[in-house]
Amino acid sequence: MPPRAIVFGASGQLGVELVRELKSRNYEVAAWDRAQADISTPAAVERALAGFDPQVVFNSAAYNQVDVAEKEPQAAYQVNALAVRNLAVACRQADALLVHFSTDYVFDGAASRPYSEEDATHPLGAYAVSKLAGELYAQAYLERALIVRTSGVFGPGGMTTARGNFVELMLRLARSGQPIRVVEDHVASPTFAPHLAARTVDLVERDARGVFHIGGGEPISWFDFARLIFETAGVEPRLQATNEREYRTPARRPKYSPLSNAKMEKLGLAPMPPLREAVETYFRLRGAPV
Ligand SMILES: NC(=O)c1ccc[n+]([C@@H]2O[C@H](COP(=O)([O-])OP(=O)(O)OC[C@H]3O[C@@H](n4cnc5c(N)ncnc54)[C@H](OP(=O)(O)O)[C@@H]3O)[C@@H](O)[C@H]2O)c1
């Protein structure tokens, strides 16, 4: 019998890749988007699990509007924290593995080397607090949850999602013809959604439990990432470097939040491919003209 997996948030950037990856490995998959199963409604979560009896439940649903969350922290907390409690309770009842995704923003960015799973968390805003609370709810109700922290997710699914991603934002700004200002003093590890999905399923298949980091190829500033995107796309907009002092946002963000993949690699998983390769693949899969 093929293993049965549920994916919540199935039409998000990561959700579509998880569904694709699981199907390619012959899982029987139930894929629910928000309209079909809102994870903030306990009855909807219970119904989804009861009807399918999954061995593993992937939660790729999230409230990801980092700046808007400062105005509506309850909305972020509802989806990123309380809804994870719904999933954890349901997974405990069904004896299913919960695979939950979290963020590099649980850290404050004061480090000078990529963050490991053992580093102390210190979220800087409402979104980040809500994501850390989600981790805690998963761990509070379940002995065997798998929590994957990732960073700056971009996948071709972002072409059609409401929130999009950094690549699509850069292309949109380039089309507008306006100068584009991007911070050069914030560094992260942008992560290609198909690679993230594949490594996550690898972790599941190796019975990994607890917290794991899966960040993209290498630490890079958002300015350099923008430069790489435009180089790969073959467009030359007016790109200007700025910094956090000049470019204020409602939410504070960690200045340095790359994730170390050492724990994942120690388990025998393949390292994440270089970022340049991921961006090239993105444009190949994306298809549409830039
Ligand atoms: N994107 C990033 O840069 C980033 C960085 C670090 C960590 N992460 C984490 O990585 C994971 C995947 O993110 P992503 O980039 O794939 O996000 P995404 O593209 O924004 O997708 C999130 C999905 O969740 C759905 N959703 C929102 N509220 C829901 C609810 N109450 N019930 C069911 N579905 C709901 C959204 O549906 P609607 O479109 O209908 O709202 C959307 O399809 C998340 O845990 C996120 O926090 C992302």
CSV table of C-alpha atoms and ligand atoms in Angstrom, one decimal:
chain,number,residue,atom,x,y,z
A,1,MET,CA,0.0,0.0,0.0
A,2,PRO,CA,1.4,3.4,-0.9
A,3,PRO,CA,1.9,5.8,2.1
A,4,ARG,CA,-0.9,8.4,2.5
A,5,ALA,CA,0.0,12.1,2.9
A,6,ILE,CA,-2.2,15.2,3.4
A,7,VAL,CA,-0.9,18.6,2.2
A,8,PHE,CA,-2.6,21.7,3.7
A,9,GLY,CA,-1.9,25.0,2.0
A,10,ALA,CA,-1.5,23.0,-1.2
A,11,SER,CA,-1.8,25.9,-3.7
A,12,GLY,CA,1.0,27.9,-2.0
A,13,GLN,CA,4.6,28.0,-3.5
A,14,LEU,CA,5.8,25.1,-1.3
A,15,GLY,CA,2.4,23.3,-1.3
A,16,VAL,CA,2.4,22.7,-5.0
A,17,GLU,CA,6.0,21.4,-4.9
A,18,LEU,CA,5.2,19.0,-2.0
A,19,VAL,CA,2.3,17.6,-3.9
A,20,ARG,CA,4.4,17.1,-7.0
A,21,GLU,CA,7.3,15.5,-5.0
A,22,LEU,CA,5.0,13.2,-3.1
A,23,LYS,CA,3.2,12.0,-6.2
A,24,SER,CA,6.5,11.4,-7.9
A,25,ARG,CA,7.4,9.1,-5.0
A,26,ASN,CA,4.1,7.3,-5.4
A,27,TYR,CA,2.4,8.6,-2.2
A,28,GLU,CA,-1.3,8.7,-2.2
A,29,VAL,CA,-1.9,12.5,-1.7
A,30,ALA,CA,-4.8,14.5,-0.5
A,31,ALA,CA,-4.1,18.1,-1.4
A,32,TRP,CA,-6.2,20.8,0.3
A,33,ASP,CA,-6.1,24.5,-0.4
A,34,ARG,CA,-7.5,27.2,1.9
A,35,ALA,CA,-11.0,27.1,0.2
A,36,GLN,CA,-11.2,23.3,0.7
A,37,ALA,CA,-9.7,23.1,4.3
A,38,ASP,CA,-9.1,26.2,6.4
A,39,ILE,CA,-6.6,25.1,9.0
A,40,SER,CA,-7.8,27.7,11.5
A,41,THR,CA,-11.1,25.8,11.7
A,42,PRO,CA,-10.7,22.7,13.9
A,43,ALA,CA,-13.6,20.8,12.3
A,44,ALA,CA,-12.2,21.3,8.8
A,45,VAL,CA,-8.9,19.8,9.9
A,46,GLU,CA,-10.5,16.9,11.7
A,47,ARG,CA,-12.7,16.1,8.7
A,48,ALA,CA,-9.7,16.1,6.3
A,49,LEU,CA,-7.8,13.7,8.5
A,50,ALA,CA,-10.8,11.4,9.4
A,51,GLY,CA,-11.7,10.9,5.8
A,52,PHE,CA,-8.1,9.9,4.7
A,53,ASP,CA,-6.3,8.3,7.6
A,54,PRO,CA,-2.9,9.7,6.6
A,55,GLN,CA,0.5,8.6,7.9
A,56,VAL,CA,1.9,12.1,7.4
A,57,VAL,CA,0.5,15.6,7.3
A,58,PHE,CA,2.4,18.5,5.8
A,59,ASN,CA,1.4,22.0,6.8
A,60,SER,CA,2.6,24.4,4.1
A,61,ALA,CA,-0.2,26.8,4.9
A,62,ALA,CA,0.9,30.1,6.5
A,63,TYR,CA,0.1,33.8,7.0
A,64,ASN,CA,3.3,35.3,5.4
A,65,GLN,CA,2.6,39.0,5.4
A,66,VAL,CA,5.4,40.1,7.6
A,67,ASP,CA,4.7,43.9,7.6
A,68,VAL,CA,0.9,43.7,7.6
A,69,ALA,CA,1.1,41.4,10.6
A,70,GLU,CA,2.2,44.4,12.7
A,71,LYS,CA,-1.2,45.8,12.1
A,72,GLU,CA,-3.1,42.6,12.6
A,73,PRO,CA,-1.1,40.3,14.8
A,74,GLN,CA,-4.2,38.3,15.7
A,75,ALA,CA,-4.6,37.2,12.0
A,76,ALA,CA,-1.0,36.0,11.9
A,77,TYR,CA,-1.3,34.2,15.2
A,78,GLN,CA,-4.6,32.5,14.2
A,79,VAL,CA,-3.0,30.8,11.1
A,80,ASN,CA,0.7,30.4,12.2
A,81,ALA,CA,0.1,29.4,15.8
A,82,LEU,CA,-3.4,28.4,16.8
A,83,ALA,CA,-4.1,26.6,13.6
A,84,VAL,CA,-0.9,24.6,14.1
A,85,ARG,CA,-2.4,23.6,17.4
A,86,ASN,CA,-5.5,22.3,15.5
A,87,LEU,CA,-3.2,20.2,13.3
A,88,ALA,CA,-1.1,18.9,16.2
A,89,VAL,CA,-4.2,17.8,18.1
A,90,ALA,CA,-5.7,16.1,15.1
A,91,CYS,CA,-2.3,14.4,14.2
A,92,ARG,CA,-2.1,13.1,17.8
A,93,GLN,CA,-5.5,11.6,17.6
A,94,ALA,CA,-4.8,10.0,14.2
A,95,ASP,CA,-1.3,9.0,15.1
A,96,ALA,CA,0.1,10.8,12.1
A,97,LEU,CA,3.4,12.6,11.7
A,98,LEU,CA,3.0,16.4,11.5
A,99,VAL,CA,5.6,18.1,9.2
A,100,HIS,CA,5.4,21.8,9.9
A,101,PHE,CA,7.4,24.7,8.3
A,102,SER,CA,8.8,27.6,10.1
A,103,THR,CA,11.2,30.5,9.4
A,104,ASP,CA,14.6,32.0,9.8
A,105,TYR,CA,12.8,35.0,11.3
A,106,VAL,CA,12.6,33.1,14.7
A,107,PHE,CA,16.2,34.4,15.1
A,108,ASP,CA,17.2,38.0,15.7
A,109,GLY,CA,20.0,38.2,13.2
A,110,ALA,CA,22.8,39.1,15.6
A,111,ALA,CA,24.8,36.1,14.6
A,112,SER,CA,27.8,36.2,12.3
A,113,ARG,CA,27.6,32.6,11.0
A,114,PRO,CA,24.6,30.6,9.7
A,115,TYR,CA,22.1,29.6,12.4
A,116,SER,CA,22.0,26.1,13.7
A,117,GLU,CA,19.0,24.3,15.2
A,118,GLU,CA,20.5,24.7,18.7
A,119,ASP,CA,20.8,28.5,18.5
A,120,ALA,CA,18.6,30.5,20.8
A,121,THR,CA,15.5,32.0,19.2
A,122,HIS,CA,14.5,35.7,19.6
A,123,PRO,CA,11.8,36.8,17.1
A,124,LEU,CA,11.6,40.5,16.3
A,125,GLY,CA,8.0,41.0,15.3
A,126,ALA,CA,4.4,39.8,15.2
A,127,TYR,CA,4.9,37.4,12.2
A,128,ALA,CA,8.0,35.9,13.7
A,129,VAL,CA,6.4,35.5,17.2
A,130,SER,CA,3.5,33.7,15.6
A,131,LYS,CA,5.7,31.3,13.7
A,132,LEU,CA,7.7,30.5,16.8
A,133,ALA,CA,4.4,29.9,18.7
A,134,GLY,CA,3.5,27.5,15.9
A,135,GLU,CA,6.7,25.5,16.5
A,136,LEU,CA,5.9,25.4,20.2
A,137,TYR,CA,2.3,24.2,19.7
A,138,ALA,CA,3.6,21.4,17.4
A,139,GLN,CA,6.1,20.4,20.1
A,140,ALA,CA,3.7,20.7,23.0
A,141,TYR,CA,1.1,18.3,21.6
A,142,LEU,CA,3.3,15.8,19.7
A,143,GLU,CA,6.3,13.6,20.6
A,144,ARG,CA,7.1,13.1,16.9
A,145,ALA,CA,6.7,16.3,15.0
A,146,LEU,CA,9.1,17.4,12.2
A,147,ILE,CA,9.7,21.1,12.1
A,148,VAL,CA,11.5,22.5,9.1
A,149,ARG,CA,12.8,26.1,9.2
A,150,THR,CA,13.4,27.7,5.9
A,151,SER,CA,14.2,31.2,4.4
A,152,GLY,CA,13.1,33.4,1.5
A,153,VAL,CA,11.1,30.7,-0.4
A,154,PHE,CA,10.8,31.1,-4.1
A,155,GLY,CA,9.1,28.7,-6.5
A,156,PRO,CA,7.3,28.9,-9.8
A,157,GLY,CA,4.0,28.6,-7.8
A,158,GLY,CA,4.7,32.2,-6.8
A,159,MET,CA,3.7,33.4,-10.2
A,160,THR,CA,0.1,32.7,-9.4
A,161,THR,CA,-0.2,33.1,-5.6
A,162,ALA,CA,-1.6,36.2,-4.0
A,163,ARG,CA,1.7,36.9,-2.1
A,164,GLY,CA,4.1,35.9,-4.9
A,165,ASN,CA,7.8,35.9,-4.1
A,166,PHE,CA,10.9,38.0,-4.3
A,167,VAL,CA,11.7,37.0,-7.9
A,168,GLU,CA,8.3,38.0,-9.2
A,169,LEU,CA,8.4,41.2,-7.2
A,170,MET,CA,11.8,42.1,-8.8
A,171,LEU,CA,10.5,41.3,-12.3
A,172,ARG,CA,7.4,43.4,-11.7
A,173,LEU,CA,9.4,46.4,-10.5
A,174,ALA,CA,11.8,46.0,-13.5
A,175,ARG,CA,8.8,46.1,-15.9
A,176,SER,CA,7.7,49.4,-14.2
A,177,GLY,CA,10.9,51.1,-15.3
A,178,GLN,CA,11.4,52.7,-11.9
A,179,PRO,CA,14.7,52.5,-10.0
A,180,ILE,CA,14.7,49.5,-7.7
A,181,ARG,CA,16.1,49.9,-4.2
A,182,VAL,CA,17.1,46.7,-2.4
A,183,VAL,CA,18.9,46.3,1.0
A,184,GLU,CA,22.5,45.2,0.9
A,185,ASP,CA,22.9,44.9,4.7
A,186,HIS,CA,20.4,42.1,5.2
A,187,VAL,CA,21.6,38.6,4.4
A,188,ALA,CA,19.5,35.4,4.2
A,189,SER,CA,19.5,32.0,2.4
A,190,PRO,CA,16.8,32.2,-0.3
A,191,THR,CA,15.4,28.7,-0.8
A,192,PHE,CA,14.0,27.2,-4.0
A,193,ALA,CA,10.7,25.5,-3.3
A,194,PRO,CA,11.2,22.3,-5.3
A,195,HIS,CA,14.5,21.6,-3.5
A,196,LEU,CA,12.9,22.4,-0.1
A,197,ALA,CA,10.1,20.0,-0.9
A,198,ALA,CA,12.4,17.2,-2.0
A,199,ARG,CA,14.7,17.5,1.1
A,200,THR,CA,11.7,17.6,3.4
A,201,VAL,CA,10.4,14.3,2.0
A,202,ASP,CA,13.9,12.9,2.3
A,203,LEU,CA,13.8,13.8,6.0
A,204,VAL,CA,10.5,12.1,6.5
A,205,GLU,CA,11.7,9.0,4.8
A,206,ARG,CA,14.7,8.9,7.1
A,207,ASP,CA,12.4,9.1,10.1
A,208,ALA,CA,13.9,12.5,11.1
A,209,ARG,CA,12.1,14.2,14.0
A,210,GLY,CA,12.6,17.5,15.8
A,211,VAL,CA,13.8,20.8,14.3
A,212,PHE,CA,15.8,20.9,11.0
A,213,HIS,CA,17.0,23.8,8.9
A,214,ILE,CA,16.8,23.7,5.1
A,215,GLY,CA,18.1,27.0,3.6
A,216,GLY,CA,19.1,27.7,0.1
A,217,GLY,CA,22.6,27.2,-1.3
A,218,GLU,CA,24.5,30.0,0.4
A,219,PRO,CA,24.2,33.3,2.4
A,220,ILE,CA,23.5,36.2,0.2
A,221,SER,CA,22.3,39.8,0.6
A,222,TRP,CA,18.9,40.7,-0.9
A,223,PHE,CA,20.7,43.2,-3.1
A,224,ASP,CA,23.1,40.5,-4.5
A,225,PHE,CA,20.1,38.1,-4.9
A,226,ALA,CA,18.3,40.8,-6.9
A,227,ARG,CA,21.4,41.2,-9.1
A,228,LEU,CA,21.6,37.4,-9.7
A,229,ILE,CA,17.9,37.4,-10.6
A,230,PHE,CA,18.3,40.2,-13.2
A,231,GLU,CA,21.5,38.6,-14.6
A,232,THR,CA,19.7,35.3,-15.1
A,233,ALA,CA,16.6,36.9,-16.5
A,234,GLY,CA,18.8,39.0,-18.9
A,235,VAL,CA,17.2,42.3,-17.9
A,236,GLU,CA,19.1,45.5,-16.8
A,237,PRO,CA,16.8,47.7,-14.6
A,238,ARG,CA,18.2,50.5,-12.5
A,239,LEU,CA,19.1,48.6,-9.4
A,240,GLN,CA,20.3,50.6,-6.4
A,241,ALA,CA,21.7,49.3,-3.1
A,242,THR,CA,20.1,50.7,0.1
A,243,ASN,CA,20.2,49.7,3.8
A,244,GLU,CA,17.9,49.3,6.7
A,245,ARG,CA,18.4,52.8,8.0
A,246,GLU,CA,17.2,54.3,4.7
A,247,TYR,CA,14.6,51.6,3.8
A,248,ARG,CA,12.2,51.4,6.8
A,249,THR,CA,9.6,48.7,7.0
A,250,PRO,CA,6.8,48.3,9.6
A,251,ALA,CA,8.3,45.0,10.9
A,252,ARG,CA,11.8,44.6,12.1
A,253,ARG,CA,13.7,41.8,10.4
A,254,PRO,CA,16.8,39.9,11.3
A,255,LYS,CA,19.9,41.4,9.5
A,256,TYR,CA,21.7,38.1,9.2
A,257,SER,CA,19.5,35.0,9.1
A,258,PRO,CA,21.1,32.3,6.8
A,259,LEU,CA,20.4,28.8,8.0
A,260,SER,CA,23.0,26.1,8.4
A,261,ASN,CA,22.1,22.8,6.7
A,262,ALA,CA,24.7,20.8,8.6
A,263,LYS,CA,22.2,18.8,10.7
A,264,MET,CA,20.3,17.8,7.5
A,265,GLU,CA,23.6,16.9,5.7
A,266,LYS,CA,24.9,14.9,8.6
A,267,LEU,CA,21.8,12.6,8.2
A,268,GLY,CA,23.1,11.9,4.7
A,269,LEU,CA,20.9,14.3,2.7
A,270,ALA,CA,22.4,15.9,-0.4
A,271,PRO,CA,23.5,19.5,0.1
A,272,MET,CA,21.3,22.1,-1.4
A,273,PRO,CA,22.4,23.0,-5.0
A,274,PRO,CA,24.1,26.4,-5.5
A,275,LEU,CA,21.7,29.4,-5.6
A,276,ARG,CA,22.6,30.3,-9.2
A,277,GLU,CA,21.6,26.9,-10.4
A,278,ALA,CA,18.3,27.2,-8.5
A,279,VAL,CA,17.5,30.6,-10.1
A,280,GLU,CA,18.3,29.2,-13.5
A,281,THR,CA,15.9,26.3,-12.9
A,282,TYR,CA,13.3,28.7,-11.7
A,283,PHE,CA,13.4,30.6,-15.0
A,284,ARG,CA,13.3,27.4,-17.0
A,285,LEU,CA,10.3,26.2,-15.1
A,286,ARG,CA,8.6,29.6,-15.1
A,287,GLY,CA,8.4,29.6,-18.8
A,288,ALA,CA,6.5,32.9,-19.2
A,289,PRO,CA,8.4,35.9,-20.7
A,290,VAL,CA,10.0,38.2,-18.0
B,1,LIG,N1,7.7,32.7,1.5
B,1,LIG,C1,8.8,32.9,2.3
B,1,LIG,O1,9.7,33.7,1.9
B,1,LIG,C2,9.1,32.1,3.5
B,1,LIG,C3,10.2,32.4,4.3
B,1,LIG,C4,10.4,31.6,5.5
B,1,LIG,C5,9.5,30.6,5.8
B,1,LIG,N2,8.4,30.4,5.0
B,1,LIG,C6,7.5,29.3,5.4
B,1,LIG,O2,7.4,28.3,4.4
B,1,LIG,C7,6.1,27.8,4.3
B,1,LIG,C8,5.6,27.9,2.9
B,1,LIG,O3,5.5,29.2,2.5
B,1,LIG,P1,5.1,29.6,1.0
B,1,LIG,O4,6.2,30.5,0.5
B,1,LIG,O5,4.7,28.4,0.2
B,1,LIG,O6,3.8,30.5,1.3
B,1,LIG,P2,2.7,31.0,0.3
B,1,LIG,O7,3.1,30.8,-1.1
B,1,LIG,O8,2.2,32.3,0.8
B,1,LIG,O9,1.5,29.9,0.5
B,1,LIG,C9,0.8,29.8,1.7
B,1,LIG,C10,-0.5,29.1,1.5
B,1,LIG,O10,-1.2,29.0,2.7
B,1,LIG,C11,-2.5,29.3,2.4
B,1,LIG,N3,-3.3,29.6,3.6
B,1,LIG,C12,-3.2,30.8,4.3
B,1,LIG,N4,-4.1,30.7,5.4
B,1,LIG,C13,-4.6,29.5,5.4
B,1,LIG,C14,-5.6,28.8,6.2
B,1,LIG,N5,-6.1,29.4,7.2
B,1,LIG,N6,-5.9,27.6,5.9
B,1,LIG,C15,-5.4,26.9,4.8
B,1,LIG,N7,-4.5,27.5,4.0
B,1,LIG,C16,-4.1,28.8,4.3
B,1,LIG,C17,-2.5,30.4,1.4
B,1,LIG,O11,-3.8,30.4,0.7
B,1,LIG,P3,-4.3,31.8,0.2
B,1,LIG,O12,-3.4,32.2,-0.9
B,1,LIG,O13,-5.7,31.5,-0.2
B,1,LIG,O14,-4.2,32.8,1.3
B,1,LIG,C18,-1.4,29.9,0.5
B,1,LIG,O15,-1.9,29.0,-0.5
B,1,LIG,C19,5.3,28.6,5.4
B,1,LIG,O16,5.3,27.9,6.6
B,1,LIG,C20,6.1,29.9,5.5
B,1,LIG,O17,5.8,30.5,6.8
B,1,LIG,C21,8.2,31.1,3.9
